[in-house]
Short mmCIF file of C-alpha atoms in Angstrom, two decimals:
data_model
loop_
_atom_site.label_atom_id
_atom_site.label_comp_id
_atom_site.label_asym_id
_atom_site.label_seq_id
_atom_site.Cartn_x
_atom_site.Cartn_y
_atom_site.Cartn_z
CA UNK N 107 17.19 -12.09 2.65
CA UNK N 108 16.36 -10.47 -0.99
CA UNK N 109 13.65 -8.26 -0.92
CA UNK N 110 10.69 -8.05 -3.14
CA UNK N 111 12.13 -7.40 -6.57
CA UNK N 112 10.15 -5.59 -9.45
CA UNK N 113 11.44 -5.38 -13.22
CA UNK N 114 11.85 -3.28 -15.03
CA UNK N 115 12.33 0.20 -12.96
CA UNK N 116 11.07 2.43 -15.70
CA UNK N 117 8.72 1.52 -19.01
CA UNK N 118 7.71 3.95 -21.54
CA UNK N 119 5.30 2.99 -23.88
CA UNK N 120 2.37 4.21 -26.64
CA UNK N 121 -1.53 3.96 -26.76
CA UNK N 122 -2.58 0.59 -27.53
CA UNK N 123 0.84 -1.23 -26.61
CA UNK N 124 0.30 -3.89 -23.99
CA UNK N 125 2.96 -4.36 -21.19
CA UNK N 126 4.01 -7.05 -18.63
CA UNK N 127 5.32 -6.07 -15.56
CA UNK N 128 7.24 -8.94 -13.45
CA UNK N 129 7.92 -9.71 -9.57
CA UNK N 130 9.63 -11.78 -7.31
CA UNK N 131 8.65 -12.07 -3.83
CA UNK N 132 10.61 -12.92 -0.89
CA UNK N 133 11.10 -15.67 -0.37
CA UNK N 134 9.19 -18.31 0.99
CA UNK N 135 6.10 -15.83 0.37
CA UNK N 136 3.17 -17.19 -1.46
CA UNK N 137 0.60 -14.18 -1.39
CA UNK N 138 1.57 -11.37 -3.99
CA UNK N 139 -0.12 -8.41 -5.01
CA UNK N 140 -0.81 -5.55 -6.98
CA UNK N 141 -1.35 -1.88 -6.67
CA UNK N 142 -2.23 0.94 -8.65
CA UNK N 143 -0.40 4.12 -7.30
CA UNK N 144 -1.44 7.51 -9.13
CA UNK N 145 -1.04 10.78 -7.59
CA UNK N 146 -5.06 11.77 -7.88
CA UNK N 147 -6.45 8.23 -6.39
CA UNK N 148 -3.78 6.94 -4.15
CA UNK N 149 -3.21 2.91 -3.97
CA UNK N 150 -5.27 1.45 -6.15
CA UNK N 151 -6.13 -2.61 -4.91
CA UNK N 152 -5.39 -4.92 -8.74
CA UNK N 153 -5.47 -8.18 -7.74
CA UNK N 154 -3.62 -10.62 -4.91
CA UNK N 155 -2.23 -14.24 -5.76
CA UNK N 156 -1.75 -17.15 -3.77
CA UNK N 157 0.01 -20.27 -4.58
CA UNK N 158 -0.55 -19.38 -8.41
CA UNK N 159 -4.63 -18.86 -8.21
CA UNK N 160 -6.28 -15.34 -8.35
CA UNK N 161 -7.94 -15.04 -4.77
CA UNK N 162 -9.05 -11.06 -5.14
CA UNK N 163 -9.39 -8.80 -7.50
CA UNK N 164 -10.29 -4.79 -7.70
CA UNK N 165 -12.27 -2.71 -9.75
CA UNK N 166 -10.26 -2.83 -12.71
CA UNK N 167 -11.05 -3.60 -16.37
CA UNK N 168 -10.22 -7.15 -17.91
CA UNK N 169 -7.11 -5.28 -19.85
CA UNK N 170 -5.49 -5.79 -16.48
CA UNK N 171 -4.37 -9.31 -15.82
CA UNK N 172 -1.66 -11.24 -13.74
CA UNK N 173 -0.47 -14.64 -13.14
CA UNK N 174 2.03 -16.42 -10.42
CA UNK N 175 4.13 -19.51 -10.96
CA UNK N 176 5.10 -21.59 -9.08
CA UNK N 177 7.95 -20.20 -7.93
CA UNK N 178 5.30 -17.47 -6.41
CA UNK N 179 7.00 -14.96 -9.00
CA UNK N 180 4.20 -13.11 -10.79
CA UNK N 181 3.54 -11.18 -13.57
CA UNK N 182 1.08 -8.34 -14.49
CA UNK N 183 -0.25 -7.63 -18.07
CA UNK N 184 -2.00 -4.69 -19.47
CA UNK N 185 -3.31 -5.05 -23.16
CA UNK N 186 -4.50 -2.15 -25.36
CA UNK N 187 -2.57 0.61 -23.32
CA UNK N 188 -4.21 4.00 -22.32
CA UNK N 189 -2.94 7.07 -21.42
CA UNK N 190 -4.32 7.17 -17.57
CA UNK N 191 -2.68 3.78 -17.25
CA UNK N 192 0.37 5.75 -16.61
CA UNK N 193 1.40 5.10 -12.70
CA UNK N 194 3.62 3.88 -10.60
CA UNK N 195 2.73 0.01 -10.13
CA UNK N 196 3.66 -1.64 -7.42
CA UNK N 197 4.03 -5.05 -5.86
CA UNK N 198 3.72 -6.27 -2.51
CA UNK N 199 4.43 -9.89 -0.93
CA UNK N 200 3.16 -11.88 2.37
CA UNK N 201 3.73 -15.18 3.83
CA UNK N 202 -0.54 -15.44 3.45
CA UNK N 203 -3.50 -12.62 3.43
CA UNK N 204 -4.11 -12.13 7.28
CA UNK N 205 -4.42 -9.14 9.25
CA UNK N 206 -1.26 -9.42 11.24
CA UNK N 207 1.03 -10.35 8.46
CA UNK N 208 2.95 -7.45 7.02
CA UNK N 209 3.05 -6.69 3.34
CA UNK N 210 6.79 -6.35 1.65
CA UNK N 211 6.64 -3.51 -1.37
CA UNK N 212 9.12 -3.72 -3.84
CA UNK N 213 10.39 0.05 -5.49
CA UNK N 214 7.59 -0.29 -8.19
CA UNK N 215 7.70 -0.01 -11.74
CA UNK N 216 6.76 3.51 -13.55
CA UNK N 217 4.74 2.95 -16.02
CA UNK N 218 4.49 5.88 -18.45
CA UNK N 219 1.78 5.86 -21.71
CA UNK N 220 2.48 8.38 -24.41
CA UNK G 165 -18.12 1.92 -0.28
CA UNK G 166 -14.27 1.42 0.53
CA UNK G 167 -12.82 4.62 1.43
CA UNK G 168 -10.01 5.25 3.52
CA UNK G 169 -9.56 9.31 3.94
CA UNK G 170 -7.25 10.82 4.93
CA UNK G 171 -5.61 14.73 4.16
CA UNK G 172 -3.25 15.24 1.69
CA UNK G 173 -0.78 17.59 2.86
CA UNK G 174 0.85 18.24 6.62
CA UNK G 175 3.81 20.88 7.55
CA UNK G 176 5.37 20.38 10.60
CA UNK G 177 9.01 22.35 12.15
CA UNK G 178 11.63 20.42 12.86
CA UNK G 179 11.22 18.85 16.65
CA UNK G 180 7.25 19.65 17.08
CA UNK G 181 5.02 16.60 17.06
CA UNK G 182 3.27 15.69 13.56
CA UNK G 183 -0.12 14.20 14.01
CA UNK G 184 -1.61 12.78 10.82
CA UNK G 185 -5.04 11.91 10.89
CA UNK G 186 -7.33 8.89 9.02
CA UNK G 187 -10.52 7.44 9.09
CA UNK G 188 -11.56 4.24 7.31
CA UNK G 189 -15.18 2.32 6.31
CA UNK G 190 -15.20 -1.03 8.00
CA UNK G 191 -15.88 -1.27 11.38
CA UNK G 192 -15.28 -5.04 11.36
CA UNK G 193 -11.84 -4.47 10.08
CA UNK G 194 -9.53 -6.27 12.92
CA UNK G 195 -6.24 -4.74 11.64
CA UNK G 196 -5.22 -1.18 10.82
CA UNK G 197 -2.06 0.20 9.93
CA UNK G 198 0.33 3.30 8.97
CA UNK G 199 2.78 2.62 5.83
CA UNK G 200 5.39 4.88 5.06
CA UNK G 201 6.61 5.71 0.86
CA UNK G 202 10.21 7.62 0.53
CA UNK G 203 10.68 8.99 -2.50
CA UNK G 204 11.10 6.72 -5.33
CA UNK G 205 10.72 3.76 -2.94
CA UNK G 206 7.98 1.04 -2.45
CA UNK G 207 5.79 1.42 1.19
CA UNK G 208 6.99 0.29 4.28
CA UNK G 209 5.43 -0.94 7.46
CA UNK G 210 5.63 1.46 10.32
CA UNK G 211 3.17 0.15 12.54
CA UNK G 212 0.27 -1.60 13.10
CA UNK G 213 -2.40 -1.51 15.67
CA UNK G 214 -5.49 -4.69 16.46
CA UNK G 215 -8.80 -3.75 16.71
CA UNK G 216 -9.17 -4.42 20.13
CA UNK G 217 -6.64 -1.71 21.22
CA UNK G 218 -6.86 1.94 21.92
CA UNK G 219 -3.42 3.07 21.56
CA UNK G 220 0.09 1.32 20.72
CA UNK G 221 3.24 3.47 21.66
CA UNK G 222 6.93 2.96 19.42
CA UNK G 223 9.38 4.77 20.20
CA UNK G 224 8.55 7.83 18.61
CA UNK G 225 5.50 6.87 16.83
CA UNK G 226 1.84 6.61 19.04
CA UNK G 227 -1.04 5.37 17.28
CA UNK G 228 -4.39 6.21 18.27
CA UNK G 229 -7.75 4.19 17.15
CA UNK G 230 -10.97 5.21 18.12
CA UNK G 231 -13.51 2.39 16.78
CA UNK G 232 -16.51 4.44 17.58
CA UNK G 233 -15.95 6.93 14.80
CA UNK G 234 -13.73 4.68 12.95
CA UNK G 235 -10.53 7.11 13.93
CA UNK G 236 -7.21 6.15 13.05
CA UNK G 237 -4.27 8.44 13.97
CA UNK G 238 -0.04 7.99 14.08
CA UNK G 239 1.66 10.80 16.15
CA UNK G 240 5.41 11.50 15.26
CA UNK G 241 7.44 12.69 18.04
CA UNK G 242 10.24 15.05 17.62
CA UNK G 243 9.64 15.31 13.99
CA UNK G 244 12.62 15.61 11.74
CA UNK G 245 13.75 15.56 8.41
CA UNK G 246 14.26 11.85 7.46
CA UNK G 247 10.79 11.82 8.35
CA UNK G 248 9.54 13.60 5.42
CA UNK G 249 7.55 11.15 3.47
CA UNK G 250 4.00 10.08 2.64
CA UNK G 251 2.17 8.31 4.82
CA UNK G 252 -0.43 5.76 4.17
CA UNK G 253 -3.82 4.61 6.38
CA UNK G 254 -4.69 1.11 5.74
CA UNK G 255 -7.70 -1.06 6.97
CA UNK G 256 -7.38 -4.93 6.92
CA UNK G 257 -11.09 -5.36 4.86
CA UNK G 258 -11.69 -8.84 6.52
CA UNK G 259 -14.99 -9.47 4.22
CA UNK G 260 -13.09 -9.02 1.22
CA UNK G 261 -9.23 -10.55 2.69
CA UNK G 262 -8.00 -7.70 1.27
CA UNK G 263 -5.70 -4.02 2.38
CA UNK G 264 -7.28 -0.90 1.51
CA UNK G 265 -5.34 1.93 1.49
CA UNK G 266 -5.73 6.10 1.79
CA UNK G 267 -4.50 8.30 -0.69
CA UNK G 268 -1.27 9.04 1.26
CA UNK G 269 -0.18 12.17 3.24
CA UNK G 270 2.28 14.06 2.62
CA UNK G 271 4.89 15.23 5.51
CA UNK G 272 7.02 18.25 4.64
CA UNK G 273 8.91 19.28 7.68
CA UNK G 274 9.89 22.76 8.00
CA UNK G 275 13.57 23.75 9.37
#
C-alpha cells in the first residue's frame, strides 16, 4: 500500500509568488491535513479535509488555502508569498478525524521564500 | 489556549533509559500520543495511549499519563542510536476534532 505522497520535495520561491503544494493520501483515506512545521513554533495545525469540504481550520491568514477532490487528493495554496512562510509543510492522511485513528505523514515539502 | 509543551533538547548514552517529558491543555482530550520525525522524513506514530489509562507498555517504549496534572511522558528503554530523532506530544482536542502537537524534542544519544 502507497503511502501518503507529497509533491514536489523541494520549492524555492520569491516574495509575493504564490505556490501550490499537492498530496495524495492513502488510499481509501478521506480526512487529509495540513501542517506548518518551523523550527521556532513546532507543528503548526492549517486546515483538515474530508470528503472534499473544509471541516477545520487554524490560525492562519486567508493567503493559506486548500482544496480536496474527489479522489481525496488535495492541494494547498499560498498567495502573495512571505519570507516566514518558509517551512517544511507537511501532510497527513486518516481513514476519518477520531481519536484512535492514526495519522499517515508524507516526507513534506520544503518550502523556501527568498 | 492550545499549548502542548514540551523541552526541546534531551542527551541520553547509549543503553540508559531516555525519558521525555510533555504536558498538554485539554483535560477532556480522550487520546494522546508520541510521534516520532527522522531526519528529512514526515512523523510517525509510535504510540498512543486513551484517556482512561495510566500507563501502556511496548516493547521498549512505556508511556505514562497522569490526567491530574495533564502529564504525558514516553520512556525509551535501552536507548540507542536509531533512536535519535524528534519526538512529538500530541493531544486529540475533541472540542475542536482536531491533533495538536508540541514543538518536538530532540533526542541526541551519546556513544
Amino acid at each position: 500500500k502507497a503511502g501518503v505522497t507529497q509533491t514536489p520535495r523541494y520549492l524555492i520561491k520569491t516574495r509575493g509568488q504564490q505556490v501550490t503544494l499537492s498530496c495524495s493520501p492513502i488510499s481509501g483515506h478521506r480526512s487529509v491535513s495540513w501542517y506548518q512545521q518551523t523550527p521556532g513554533q513546532g507543528l503548526q495545525f492549517l486546515f483538515e479535509y474530508f470528503s472534499e469540504t473544509q471541516r477545520n481550520k487554524g490560525n492562519f491568514p486567508g493567503r493559506f488555502s486548500g482544496r480536496q477532490f474527489s479522489n481525496s487528493r488535495s492541494e494547498m495554496n499560498v498567495s502573495t508569498l512571505e519570507l516566514g512562510d518558509s517551512a517544511l509543510y507537511l501532510c497527513a492522511s486518516s481513514r476519518d478525524t477520531r481519536g484512535d485513528e492514526k495519522l499517515f505523514f508524507g516526507s513534506g515539502t520544503q518550502l523556501s521564500v527568498l | 489556549g492550545e499549548d502542548v509543551e514540551q523541552s526541546l533538547f534531551l542527551s541520553v548514552r547509549e543503553g540508559d533509559s531516555s525519558v521525555i517529558n510533555c504536558t498538554y491543555t485539554d483535560s477532556s482530550s480522550t487520546y494522546l500520543y508520541w510521534y516520532k520525525q527522522e531526519p528529512g522524513a514526515g512523523l510517525q506514530l509510535l504510540t498512543y495511549i486513551f484517556s482512561n489509562m495510566d500507563m501502556k507498555q511496548d516493547q521498549r517504549l512505556t508511556v505514562l499519563l497522569n490526567k491530574k496534572d495533564k502529564h504525558l511522558s514516553l520512556r525509551i528503554a535501552d536507548t540507542q542510536t536509531g533512536d535519535s530523532a524528534i519526538y512529538f506530544c500530541a493531544e486529540f482536542m475533541n472540542r475542536d476534532d482536531k491533533i495538536i502537537f508540541g514543538k518536538g524534542t530532540r533526542l541526541h544519544i551519546l556513544p
